[in-house]
Amino acid sequence: MTKARLFRLSVVLGSVFMILLIIVYWDNVGTAHFYLHTSFSRPHALGTLPTAAQDEERKDLLDMDEFLEKLLSSGLRQNGPLNRKMEQAPLQGSSRPVLGNLEENVRGYDWSTRVARVSLDQEKLQAERRRTLREFCANSSFAFPAKERSFDDIPNYELNHLIVDDRHGIIYCYVPKVACTNWKRVMIVLSESLLDQGVPYRDPLDIPREHVHNSSTHLTFNKFWRRYGKFSRHLMKIKLKKYTKFLFVRDPFVRLISAFRSKFELENEEFYRRFAIPMLKLYSNHTNLPTSVSEAFRAGLKVSFPDFIQYLLDPWTEKMAPFNEHWRQVYRLCHPCQIDYDFVGKLETLNEDAAHLLQLLKVDRLLHFPPSYRNRTASSWEEDWFAKIPLAWRQQLYKLYEADFVLFGYPKPENLLKD
């Protein structure tokens, strides 16, 4: 009994110490700034069974969870999800950046100066999208892998797409091939997570592309474990409850076409070595392939779209490693049945959705969403791209991505799934 009491006393003292640290680091703006560089605890050893002492510790963590929630409640959502201290005069648009990246040159920018009009029906549209998501997540007859698991069951490495901005109380789940480069730029500006000669970037387009996709630039949920130790899940849950959460999605089949075009029709050394070489060997019966992508392209050795689809459908692919993020299903990247998103944007309505979201976040005076790429991968292309794909493959592919179609309200492509 004496040891148990001493243990509980030490936990209480530790909790008080944590509270003092939070107060010391409390952000003047009013939003919780948990940028503590000290880990409160070390990760638990794997495979250990819970003990009575751990049960007591768990109760204290619940008490701490309640305290932190109350603490955050005082600073967030009093005047909407964001503070207004950072409001400035509207930023002037920067000059057109130098496009050194081949992919950006191929896609091209839409440099028109038109301002997207925010539809009066945006609120209704958002309500409908969220309702569709909730209804199918709650529908027991609609099943897909990992749907029923809780947030606590999601491994940390699967939370690496959730980017957190503590300055404004925002969480963004990025989906590759859905304007994520520019949304990451927006998050960098808002969170001031990247400096240029000691000064935070103010214009998203000034941020070089190589910095945008550098994982060290962003604070993600996946990093919480290293930073906060055993308190990480509690902080995640509090921020998920209090912060504004958003994601952007796209027609799943069109997203696949876009991923194929940018990763296999352009010279990409990483994707050639990791994916193109195995595809060419397995599905095109090529041997003695060049070691570099430039040599392969000069020899006319490129992955075909049927090769790519066959790779996605091959059970061996998932056994070797999870899908690459560029073609991994959105429900696996962003966990929409475990996280209650406040805003669901779509690439098909990007201009309107982006303008509306920035207004809702009360940051539209701080920045504008960067000019979008010209949509060179259009929905109308689906029939052409899938014309040489066997019907059975198309049907299997739909099953593979069905959850994304249904959850985000994209119609079933009947014209591709029937003779």
mmCIF file of N, CA, C and O in Angstrom, residues 122-164:
data_model
loop_
_atom_site.group_PDB
_atom_site.id
_atom_site.type_symbol
_atom_site.label_atom_id
_atom_site.label_comp_id
_atom_site.label_asym_id
_atom_site.label_seq_id
_atom_site.Cartn_x
_atom_site.Cartn_y
_atom_site.Cartn_z
ATOM 1 N N GLN A 122 -22.324 27.675 -50.062
ATOM 2 C CA GLN A 122 -21.169 26.956 -49.523
ATOM 3 C C GLN A 122 -21.477 26.286 -48.190
ATOM 4 O O GLN A 122 -21.065 25.152 -47.955
ATOM 5 N N GLU A 123 -22.185 26.982 -47.330
ATOM 6 C CA GLU A 123 -22.520 26.386 -46.030
ATOM 7 C C GLU A 123 -23.384 25.139 -46.212
ATOM 8 O O GLU A 123 -23.167 24.113 -45.562
ATOM 9 N N LYS A 124 -24.354 25.243 -47.098
ATOM 10 C CA LYS A 124 -25.226 24.100 -47.378
ATOM 11 C C LYS A 124 -24.425 22.947 -47.979
ATOM 12 O O LYS A 124 -24.635 21.773 -47.628
ATOM 13 N N LEU A 125 -23.503 23.287 -48.872
ATOM 14 C CA LEU A 125 -22.676 22.273 -49.520
ATOM 15 C C LEU A 125 -21.805 21.551 -48.499
ATOM 16 O O LEU A 125 -21.687 20.317 -48.512
ATOM 17 N N GLN A 126 -21.194 22.310 -47.594
ATOM 18 C CA GLN A 126 -20.361 21.704 -46.567
ATOM 19 C C GLN A 126 -21.174 20.810 -45.628
ATOM 20 O O GLN A 126 -20.732 19.726 -45.242
ATOM 21 N N ALA A 127 -22.360 21.268 -45.274
ATOM 22 C CA ALA A 127 -23.226 20.465 -44.407
ATOM 23 C C ALA A 127 -23.567 19.133 -45.070
ATOM 24 O O ALA A 127 -23.583 18.081 -44.413
ATOM 25 N N GLU A 128 -23.806 19.180 -46.376
ATOM 26 C CA GLU A 128 -24.140 17.960 -47.107
ATOM 27 C C GLU A 128 -22.946 17.008 -47.168
ATOM 28 O O GLU A 128 -23.086 15.794 -46.989
ATOM 29 N N ARG A 129 -21.767 17.541 -47.413
ATOM 30 C CA ARG A 129 -20.574 16.695 -47.478
ATOM 31 C C ARG A 129 -20.293 16.051 -46.130
ATOM 32 O O ARG A 129 -19.955 14.861 -46.062
ATOM 33 N N ARG A 130 -20.412 16.806 -45.059
ATOM 34 C CA ARG A 130 -20.158 16.241 -43.725
ATOM 35 C C ARG A 130 -21.228 15.216 -43.360
ATOM 36 O O ARG A 130 -20.936 14.190 -42.736
ATOM 37 N N ARG A 131 -22.468 15.491 -43.760
ATOM 38 C CA ARG A 131 -23.551 14.559 -43.458
ATOM 39 C C ARG A 131 -23.335 13.234 -44.184
ATOM 40 O O ARG A 131 -23.520 12.152 -43.605
ATOM 41 N N THR A 132 -22.944 13.295 -45.440
ATOM 42 C CA THR A 132 -22.655 12.073 -46.213
ATOM 43 C C THR A 132 -21.570 11.266 -45.530
ATOM 44 O O THR A 132 -21.682 10.036 -45.384
ATOM 45 N N LEU A 133 -20.533 11.937 -45.093
ATOM 46 C CA LEU A 133 -19.419 11.271 -44.427
ATOM 47 C C LEU A 133 -19.886 10.589 -43.140
ATOM 48 O O LEU A 133 -19.594 9.409 -42.906
ATOM 49 N N ARG A 134 -20.618 11.313 -42.329
ATOM 50 C CA ARG A 134 -21.072 10.750 -41.055
ATOM 51 C C ARG A 134 -22.023 9.571 -41.263
ATOM 52 O O ARG A 134 -21.952 8.551 -40.557
ATOM 53 N N GLU A 135 -22.935 9.711 -42.228
ATOM 54 C CA GLU A 135 -23.936 8.661 -42.445
ATOM 55 C C GLU A 135 -23.289 7.346 -42.874
ATOM 56 O O GLU A 135 -23.644 6.272 -42.377
ATOM 57 N N PHE A 136 -22.334 7.411 -43.781
ATOM 58 C CA PHE A 136 -21.710 6.171 -44.247
ATOM 59 C C PHE A 136 -20.727 5.608 -43.221
ATOM 60 O O PHE A 136 -20.522 4.392 -43.178
ATOM 61 N N CYS A 137 -20.141 6.470 -42.407
ATOM 62 C CA CYS A 137 -19.285 5.963 -41.330
ATOM 63 C C CYS A 137 -20.130 5.231 -40.286
ATOM 64 O O CYS A 137 -19.668 4.270 -39.668
ATOM 65 N N ALA A 138 -21.374 5.682 -40.097
ATOM 66 C CA ALA A 138 -22.258 5.062 -39.107
ATOM 67 C C ALA A 138 -23.043 3.887 -39.673
ATOM 68 O O ALA A 138 -23.665 3.132 -38.925
ATOM 69 N N ASN A 139 -23.005 3.716 -40.997
ATOM 70 C CA ASN A 139 -23.778 2.661 -41.655
ATOM 71 C C ASN A 139 -23.053 1.323 -41.516
ATOM 72 O O ASN A 139 -22.008 1.092 -42.132
ATOM 73 N N SER A 140 -23.610 0.429 -40.715
ATOM 74 C CA SER A 140 -22.957 -0.856 -40.453
ATOM 75 C C SER A 140 -22.920 -1.760 -41.680
ATOM 76 O O SER A 140 -22.098 -2.676 -41.763
ATOM 77 N N SER A 141 -23.805 -1.515 -42.642
ATOM 78 C CA SER A 141 -23.830 -2.359 -43.837
ATOM 79 C C SER A 141 -22.767 -1.952 -44.856
ATOM 80 O O SER A 141 -22.518 -2.666 -45.820
ATOM 81 N N PHE A 142 -22.163 -0.786 -44.643
ATOM 82 C CA PHE A 142 -21.094 -0.333 -45.541
ATOM 83 C C PHE A 142 -19.759 -0.541 -44.826
ATOM 84 O O PHE A 142 -19.445 0.148 -43.860
ATOM 85 N N ALA A 143 -18.994 -1.505 -45.283
ATOM 86 C CA ALA A 143 -17.759 -1.877 -44.594
ATOM 87 C C ALA A 143 -16.547 -1.676 -45.492
ATOM 88 O O ALA A 143 -16.622 -1.821 -46.719
ATOM 89 N N PHE A 144 -15.444 -1.342 -44.871
ATOM 90 C CA PHE A 144 -14.158 -1.282 -45.551
ATOM 91 C C PHE A 144 -13.081 -1.469 -44.487
ATOM 92 O O PHE A 144 -13.348 -1.334 -43.279
ATOM 93 N N PRO A 145 -11.851 -1.801 -44.872
ATOM 94 C CA PRO A 145 -10.811 -2.126 -43.890
ATOM 95 C C PRO A 145 -10.582 -1.018 -42.857
ATOM 96 O O PRO A 145 -10.526 0.167 -43.195
ATOM 97 N N ALA A 146 -10.471 -1.426 -41.603
ATOM 98 C CA ALA A 146 -10.142 -0.539 -40.474
ATOM 99 C C ALA A 146 -11.226 0.485 -40.167
ATOM 100 O O ALA A 146 -10.993 1.408 -39.392
ATOM 101 N N LYS A 147 -12.407 0.321 -40.732
ATOM 102 C CA LYS A 147 -13.470 1.293 -40.483
ATOM 103 C C LYS A 147 -13.875 1.332 -39.016
ATOM 104 O O LYS A 147 -14.124 2.396 -38.459
ATOM 105 N N GLU A 148 -13.955 0.182 -38.382
ATOM 106 C CA GLU A 148 -14.509 0.092 -37.037
ATOM 107 C C GLU A 148 -13.500 0.382 -35.925
ATOM 108 O O GLU A 148 -13.882 0.450 -34.766
ATOM 109 N N ARG A 149 -12.254 0.540 -36.250
ATOM 110 C CA ARG A 149 -11.287 0.773 -35.179
ATOM 111 C C ARG A 149 -11.442 2.181 -34.605
ATOM 112 O O ARG A 149 -11.956 3.089 -35.263
ATOM 113 N N SER A 150 -10.974 2.362 -33.391
ATOM 114 C CA SER A 150 -11.051 3.660 -32.730
ATOM 115 C C SER A 150 -9.809 4.478 -33.062
ATOM 116 O O SER A 150 -8.830 3.959 -33.615
ATOM 117 N N PHE A 151 -9.829 5.741 -32.685
ATOM 118 C CA PHE A 151 -8.672 6.590 -32.930
ATOM 119 C C PHE A 151 -7.444 6.053 -32.196
ATOM 120 O O PHE A 151 -6.322 6.106 -32.716
ATOM 121 N N ASP A 152 -7.646 5.511 -30.996
ATOM 122 C CA ASP A 152 -6.529 4.964 -30.227
ATOM 123 C C ASP A 152 -5.882 3.774 -30.918
ATOM 124 O O ASP A 152 -4.723 3.442 -30.636
ATOM 125 N N ASP A 153 -6.629 3.103 -31.788
ATOM 126 C CA ASP A 153 -6.098 1.926 -32.483
ATOM 127 C C ASP A 153 -5.239 2.285 -33.692
ATOM 128 O O ASP A 153 -4.580 1.415 -34.270
ATOM 129 N N ILE A 154 -5.256 3.556 -34.096
ATOM 130 C CA ILE A 154 -4.484 3.960 -35.274
ATOM 131 C C ILE A 154 -3.013 4.104 -34.886
ATOM 132 O O ILE A 154 -2.685 4.875 -33.986
ATOM 133 N N PRO A 155 -2.119 3.372 -35.532
ATOM 134 C CA PRO A 155 -0.690 3.495 -35.204
ATOM 135 C C PRO A 155 -0.174 4.910 -35.479
ATOM 136 O O PRO A 155 -0.684 5.614 -36.363
ATOM 137 N N ASN A 156 0.830 5.323 -34.736
ATOM 138 C CA ASN A 156 1.374 6.675 -34.904
ATOM 139 C C ASN A 156 1.834 6.943 -36.333
ATOM 140 O O ASN A 156 1.662 8.040 -36.857
ATOM 141 N N TYR A 157 2.446 5.922 -36.972
ATOM 142 C CA TYR A 157 2.980 6.158 -38.316
ATOM 143 C C TYR A 157 1.871 6.427 -39.338
ATOM 144 O O TYR A 157 2.137 6.959 -40.419
ATOM 145 N N GLU A 158 0.622 6.080 -39.008
ATOM 146 C CA GLU A 158 -0.485 6.368 -39.912
ATOM 147 C C GLU A 158 -1.077 7.759 -39.666
ATOM 148 O O GLU A 158 -2.051 8.144 -40.314
ATOM 149 N N LEU A 159 -0.492 8.510 -38.749
ATOM 150 C CA LEU A 159 -0.981 9.858 -38.453
ATOM 151 C C LEU A 159 -0.044 10.926 -38.992
ATOM 152 O O LEU A 159 -0.119 12.085 -38.602
ATOM 153 N N ASN A 160 0.845 10.526 -39.905
ATOM 154 C CA ASN A 160 1.845 11.471 -40.402
ATOM 155 C C ASN A 160 1.319 12.448 -41.432
ATOM 156 O O ASN A 160 2.042 13.332 -41.880
ATOM 157 N N HIS A 161 0.055 12.326 -41.816
ATOM 158 C CA HIS A 161 -0.516 13.275 -42.775
ATOM 159 C C HIS A 161 -1.321 14.377 -42.093
ATOM 160 O O HIS A 161 -1.863 15.245 -42.771
ATOM 161 N N LEU A 162 -1.409 14.341 -40.790
ATOM 162 C CA LEU A 162 -2.149 15.355 -40.031
ATOM 163 C C LEU A 162 -1.185 16.446 -39.585
ATOM 164 O O LEU A 162 -0.404 16.260 -38.647
ATOM 165 N N ILE A 163 -1.241 17.595 -40.259
ATOM 166 C CA ILE A 163 -0.362 18.726 -39.968
ATOM 167 C C ILE A 163 -1.073 19.677 -39.019
ATOM 168 O O ILE A 163 -2.234 20.046 -39.248
ATOM 169 N N VAL A 164 -0.372 20.097 -37.969
ATOM 170 C CA VAL A 164 -0.975 20.920 -36.918
ATOM 171 C C VAL A 164 -0.407 22.335 -36.945
ATOM 172 O O VAL A 164 0.806 22.527 -37.022
#
